[in-house]
PDB file of C-alpha atoms in Angstrom:
ATOM      1  CA  UNK H 262     -18.956-114.699 -17.397  1.00  0.00           C
ATOM      2  CA  UNK H 263     -16.662-117.177 -15.572  1.00  0.00           C
ATOM      3  CA  UNK H 264     -12.826-117.390 -16.237  1.00  0.00           C
ATOM      4  CA  UNK H 265     -11.211-120.720 -15.355  1.00  0.00           C
ATOM      5  CA  UNK H 266      -7.555-121.176 -15.050  1.00  0.00           C
ATOM      6  CA  UNK H 267      -6.026-124.746 -14.492  1.00  0.00           C
ATOM      7  CA  UNK H 268      -2.608-125.402 -12.954  1.00  0.00           C
ATOM      8  CA  UNK H 269      -0.607-128.163 -11.560  1.00  0.00           C
ATOM      9  CA  UNK H 270       0.176-130.184 -14.678  1.00  0.00           C
ATOM     10  CA  UNK H 271       3.497-131.818 -15.494  1.00  0.00           C
ATOM     11  CA  UNK H 272       5.669-134.594 -16.103  1.00  0.00           C
ATOM     12  CA  UNK H 273       5.423-137.645 -13.479  1.00  0.00           C
ATOM     13  CA  UNK H 274       6.229-141.279 -13.466  1.00  0.00           C
ATOM     14  CA  UNK H 275       3.885-144.066 -13.530  1.00  0.00           C
ATOM     15  CA  UNK H 276       2.533-144.823 -10.044  1.00  0.00           C
ATOM     16  CA  UNK H 277       3.115-141.193  -9.156  1.00  0.00           C
ATOM     17  CA  UNK H 278       0.714-138.231  -8.047  1.00  0.00           C
ATOM     18  CA  UNK H 279      -0.587-134.924  -9.244  1.00  0.00           C
ATOM     19  CA  UNK H 280      -3.008-132.547  -7.987  1.00  0.00           C
ATOM     20  CA  UNK H 281      -4.584-130.162 -10.509  1.00  0.00           C
ATOM     21  CA  UNK H 282      -6.146-126.966  -9.460  1.00  0.00           C
ATOM     22  CA  UNK H 283      -8.719-124.735 -11.298  1.00  0.00           C
ATOM     23  CA  UNK H 284      -9.252-121.275  -9.926  1.00  0.00           C
ATOM     24  CA  UNK H 285     -12.553-119.513 -11.097  1.00  0.00           C
ATOM     25  CA  UNK H 286     -13.388-115.755 -11.214  1.00  0.00           C
ATOM     26  CA  UNK H 287     -16.433-113.904 -12.464  1.00  0.00           C
ATOM     27  CA  UNK H 288     -19.978-114.973 -11.676  1.00  0.00           C
ATOM     28  CA  UNK H 289     -20.927-116.879  -8.484  1.00  0.00           C
ATOM     29  CA  UNK H 290     -18.692-119.873  -8.318  1.00  0.00           C
ATOM     30  CA  UNK H 291     -20.370-121.514  -5.613  1.00  0.00           C
ATOM     31  CA  UNK H 292     -23.502-121.877  -7.785  1.00  0.00           C
ATOM     32  CA  UNK H 293     -22.091-123.763 -10.307  1.00  0.00           C
ATOM     33  CA  UNK H 294     -21.221-127.433 -11.011  1.00  0.00           C
ATOM     34  CA  UNK H 295     -17.638-128.219 -12.180  1.00  0.00           C
ATOM     35  CA  UNK H 296     -15.937-130.767 -14.253  1.00  0.00           C
ATOM     36  CA  UNK H 297     -12.590-132.125 -15.263  1.00  0.00           C
ATOM     37  CA  UNK H 298     -12.291-133.405 -18.891  1.00  0.00           C
ATOM     38  CA  UNK H 299      -9.038-134.631 -20.630  1.00  0.00           C
ATOM     39  CA  UNK H 300      -8.060-134.790 -24.462  1.00  0.00           C
ATOM     40  CA  UNK H 301      -5.372-136.970 -25.459  1.00  0.00           C
ATOM     41  CA  UNK H 302      -3.614-136.526 -28.986  1.00  0.00           C
ATOM     42  CA  UNK H 303      -5.916-137.848 -31.787  1.00  0.00           C
ATOM     43  CA  UNK H 304      -8.770-138.328 -29.333  1.00  0.00           C
ATOM     44  CA  UNK H 305     -11.818-136.720 -28.243  1.00  0.00           C
ATOM     45  CA  UNK H 306     -12.301-134.756 -25.055  1.00  0.00           C
ATOM     46  CA  UNK H 307     -13.602-137.192 -22.481  1.00  0.00           C
ATOM     47  CA  UNK H 308     -15.185-136.797 -19.148  1.00  0.00           C
ATOM     48  CA  UNK H 309     -12.925-137.465 -16.043  1.00  0.00           C
ATOM     49  CA  UNK H 310     -14.730-136.135 -13.004  1.00  0.00           C
ATOM     50  CA  UNK H 311     -17.310-133.739 -11.869  1.00  0.00           C
ATOM     51  CA  UNK H 312     -19.044-132.223  -8.784  1.00  0.00           C
ATOM     52  CA  UNK H 313     -21.970-130.393  -7.780  1.00  0.00           C
ATOM     53  CA  UNK H 314     -21.962-126.773  -6.564  1.00  0.00           C
ATOM     54  CA  UNK H 315     -22.471-128.142  -2.946  1.00  0.00           C
ATOM     55  CA  UNK H 316     -19.669-130.639  -3.116  1.00  0.00           C
ATOM     56  CA  UNK H 317     -21.840-133.400  -2.071  1.00  0.00           C
ATOM     57  CA  UNK H 318     -22.310-135.002  -5.386  1.00  0.00           C
ATOM     58  CA  UNK H 319     -19.598-136.358  -7.525  1.00  0.00           C
ATOM     59  CA  UNK H 320     -18.918-138.711 -10.206  1.00  0.00           C
ATOM     60  CA  UNK H 321     -16.020-140.264 -12.180  1.00  0.00           C
ATOM     61  CA  UNK H 322     -15.346-142.062 -15.229  1.00  0.00           C
ATOM     62  CA  UNK H 323     -14.681-145.574 -14.949  1.00  0.00           C
ATOM     63  CA  UNK H 324     -11.255-145.316 -15.822  1.00  0.00           C
ATOM     64  CA  UNK H 325     -10.397-143.158 -12.979  1.00  0.00           C
ATOM     65  CA  UNK H 326     -12.609-144.305 -10.349  1.00  0.00           C
ATOM     66  CA  UNK H 327     -10.694-145.313  -7.337  1.00  0.00           C
ATOM     67  CA  UNK H 328      -7.551-143.271  -8.348  1.00  0.00           C
ATOM     68  CA  UNK H 329      -8.829-139.698  -8.753  1.00  0.00           C
ATOM     69  CA  UNK H 330     -10.672-137.504  -6.407  1.00  0.00           C
ATOM     70  CA  UNK H 331     -12.651-134.262  -7.277  1.00  0.00           C
ATOM     71  CA  UNK H 332     -13.031-131.538  -4.636  1.00  0.00           C
ATOM     72  CA  UNK H 333     -14.280-128.016  -4.502  1.00  0.00           C
ATOM     73  CA  UNK H 334     -13.345-125.119  -2.135  1.00  0.00           C
ATOM     74  CA  UNK H 335     -16.160-122.418  -2.661  1.00  0.00           C
ATOM     75  CA  UNK H 336     -14.321-119.926  -0.152  1.00  0.00           C
ATOM     76  CA  UNK H 337     -11.305-120.137  -2.500  1.00  0.00           C
ATOM     77  CA  UNK H 338     -13.236-120.552  -5.847  1.00  0.00           C
ATOM     78  CA  UNK H 339     -11.380-123.394  -6.781  1.00  0.00           C
ATOM     79  CA  UNK H 340     -11.715-127.076  -7.777  1.00  0.00           C
ATOM     80  CA  UNK H 341      -9.105-129.689  -7.626  1.00  0.00           C
ATOM     81  CA  UNK H 342      -8.312-132.990  -8.935  1.00  0.00           C
ATOM     82  CA  UNK H 343      -6.445-135.255  -7.030  1.00  0.00           C
ATOM     83  CA  UNK H 344      -4.661-138.031  -9.312  1.00  0.00           C
ATOM     84  CA  UNK H 345      -3.125-141.049  -7.706  1.00  0.00           C
ATOM     85  CA  UNK H 346      -1.504-144.330  -9.213  1.00  0.00           C
ATOM     86  CA  UNK H 347      -1.228-142.423 -12.452  1.00  0.00           C
ATOM     87  CA  UNK H 348      -0.741-144.381 -15.709  1.00  0.00           C
ATOM     88  CA  UNK H 349       0.744-143.497 -19.075  1.00  0.00           C
ATOM     89  CA  UNK H 350      -2.836-143.768 -20.464  1.00  0.00           C
ATOM     90  CA  UNK H 351      -3.840-140.800 -18.158  1.00  0.00           C
ATOM     91  CA  UNK H 352      -1.439-138.455 -20.552  1.00  0.00           C
ATOM     92  CA  UNK H 353      -3.457-135.774 -21.775  1.00  0.00           C
ATOM     93  CA  UNK H 354      -4.366-132.286 -21.687  1.00  0.00           C
ATOM     94  CA  UNK H 355      -6.815-131.459 -18.794  1.00  0.00           C
ATOM     95  CA  UNK H 356      -9.517-129.044 -18.853  1.00  0.00           C
ATOM     96  CA  UNK H 357     -11.847-127.405 -16.112  1.00  0.00           C
ATOM     97  CA  UNK H 358     -15.299-126.496 -16.841  1.00  0.00           C
ATOM     98  CA  UNK H 359     -18.274-125.099 -15.155  1.00  0.00           C
ATOM     99  CA  UNK H 360     -21.865-125.116 -15.909  1.00  0.00           C
ATOM    100  CA  UNK H 361     -24.875-122.783 -14.792  1.00  0.00           C
ATOM    101  CA  UNK H 362     -26.516-125.490 -13.082  1.00  0.00           C
ATOM    102  CA  UNK H 363     -26.157-126.959  -9.661  1.00  0.00           C
ATOM    103  CA  UNK H 364     -25.671-130.723 -10.591  1.00  0.00           C
ATOM    104  CA  UNK H 365     -22.737-131.826 -12.614  1.00  0.00           C
ATOM    105  CA  UNK H 366     -23.042-134.119 -15.761  1.00  0.00           C
ATOM    106  CA  UNK H 367     -20.890-135.931 -18.183  1.00  0.00           C
ATOM    107  CA  UNK H 368     -21.325-134.407 -21.454  1.00  0.00           C
ATOM    108  CA  UNK H 369     -19.053-131.655 -22.560  1.00  0.00           C
ATOM    109  CA  UNK H 370     -21.643-129.641 -24.449  1.00  0.00           C
ATOM    110  CA  UNK H 371     -23.583-129.265 -21.080  1.00  0.00           C
ATOM    111  CA  UNK H 372     -20.735-127.201 -19.940  1.00  0.00           C
ATOM    112  CA  UNK H 373     -20.707-123.305 -20.382  1.00  0.00           C
ATOM    113  CA  UNK H 374     -17.092-122.380 -19.488  1.00  0.00           C
ATOM    114  CA  UNK H 375     -13.671-123.697 -20.154  1.00  0.00           C
ATOM    115  CA  UNK H 376     -10.169-123.279 -19.034  1.00  0.00           C
ATOM    116  CA  UNK H 377      -7.178-123.340 -21.323  1.00  0.00           C
ATOM    117  CA  UNK H 378      -6.027-126.586 -20.161  1.00  0.00           C
ATOM    118  CA  UNK H 379      -3.016-128.033 -18.421  1.00  0.00           C
ATOM    119  CA  UNK H 380      -0.760-130.691 -19.631  1.00  0.00           C
ATOM    120  CA  UNK H 381      -0.273-134.000 -17.722  1.00  0.00           C
ATOM    121  CA  UNK H 382       2.315-136.458 -19.026  1.00  0.00           C
ATOM    122  CA  UNK H 383       2.819-139.907 -17.243  1.00  0.00           C
ATOM    123  CA  UNK H 384       5.965-141.753 -18.167  1.00  0.00           C
ATOM    124  CA  UNK H 385       6.402-145.503 -18.165  1.00  0.00           C
TER     125      UNK H 385
END
């Protein structure tokens, strides 16, 4: 079992930055691929970014590529999402997820554990 707790969300103006953190506890964090997803009101949950267990492989949704950076600190059991040049359309609840596999994927149903989410609101 893995427990995930997100933090770092908040209200920011367009063009600003936020860093989300996801702290994990439970089973071996370093062996798991991690992902960030988001869900805006009335929309389905969508992939944002993911990282392999080693941290060497990352992937991003086209909508955030070049603006967001995912990273992982296995010693701290924490995964981060650095978000720059934020836009109003980035407003959503952001979720951290882990999967019992070394490689990241984009499908939500491929992830085994989820956090409760943290709200990010970008004002125009």
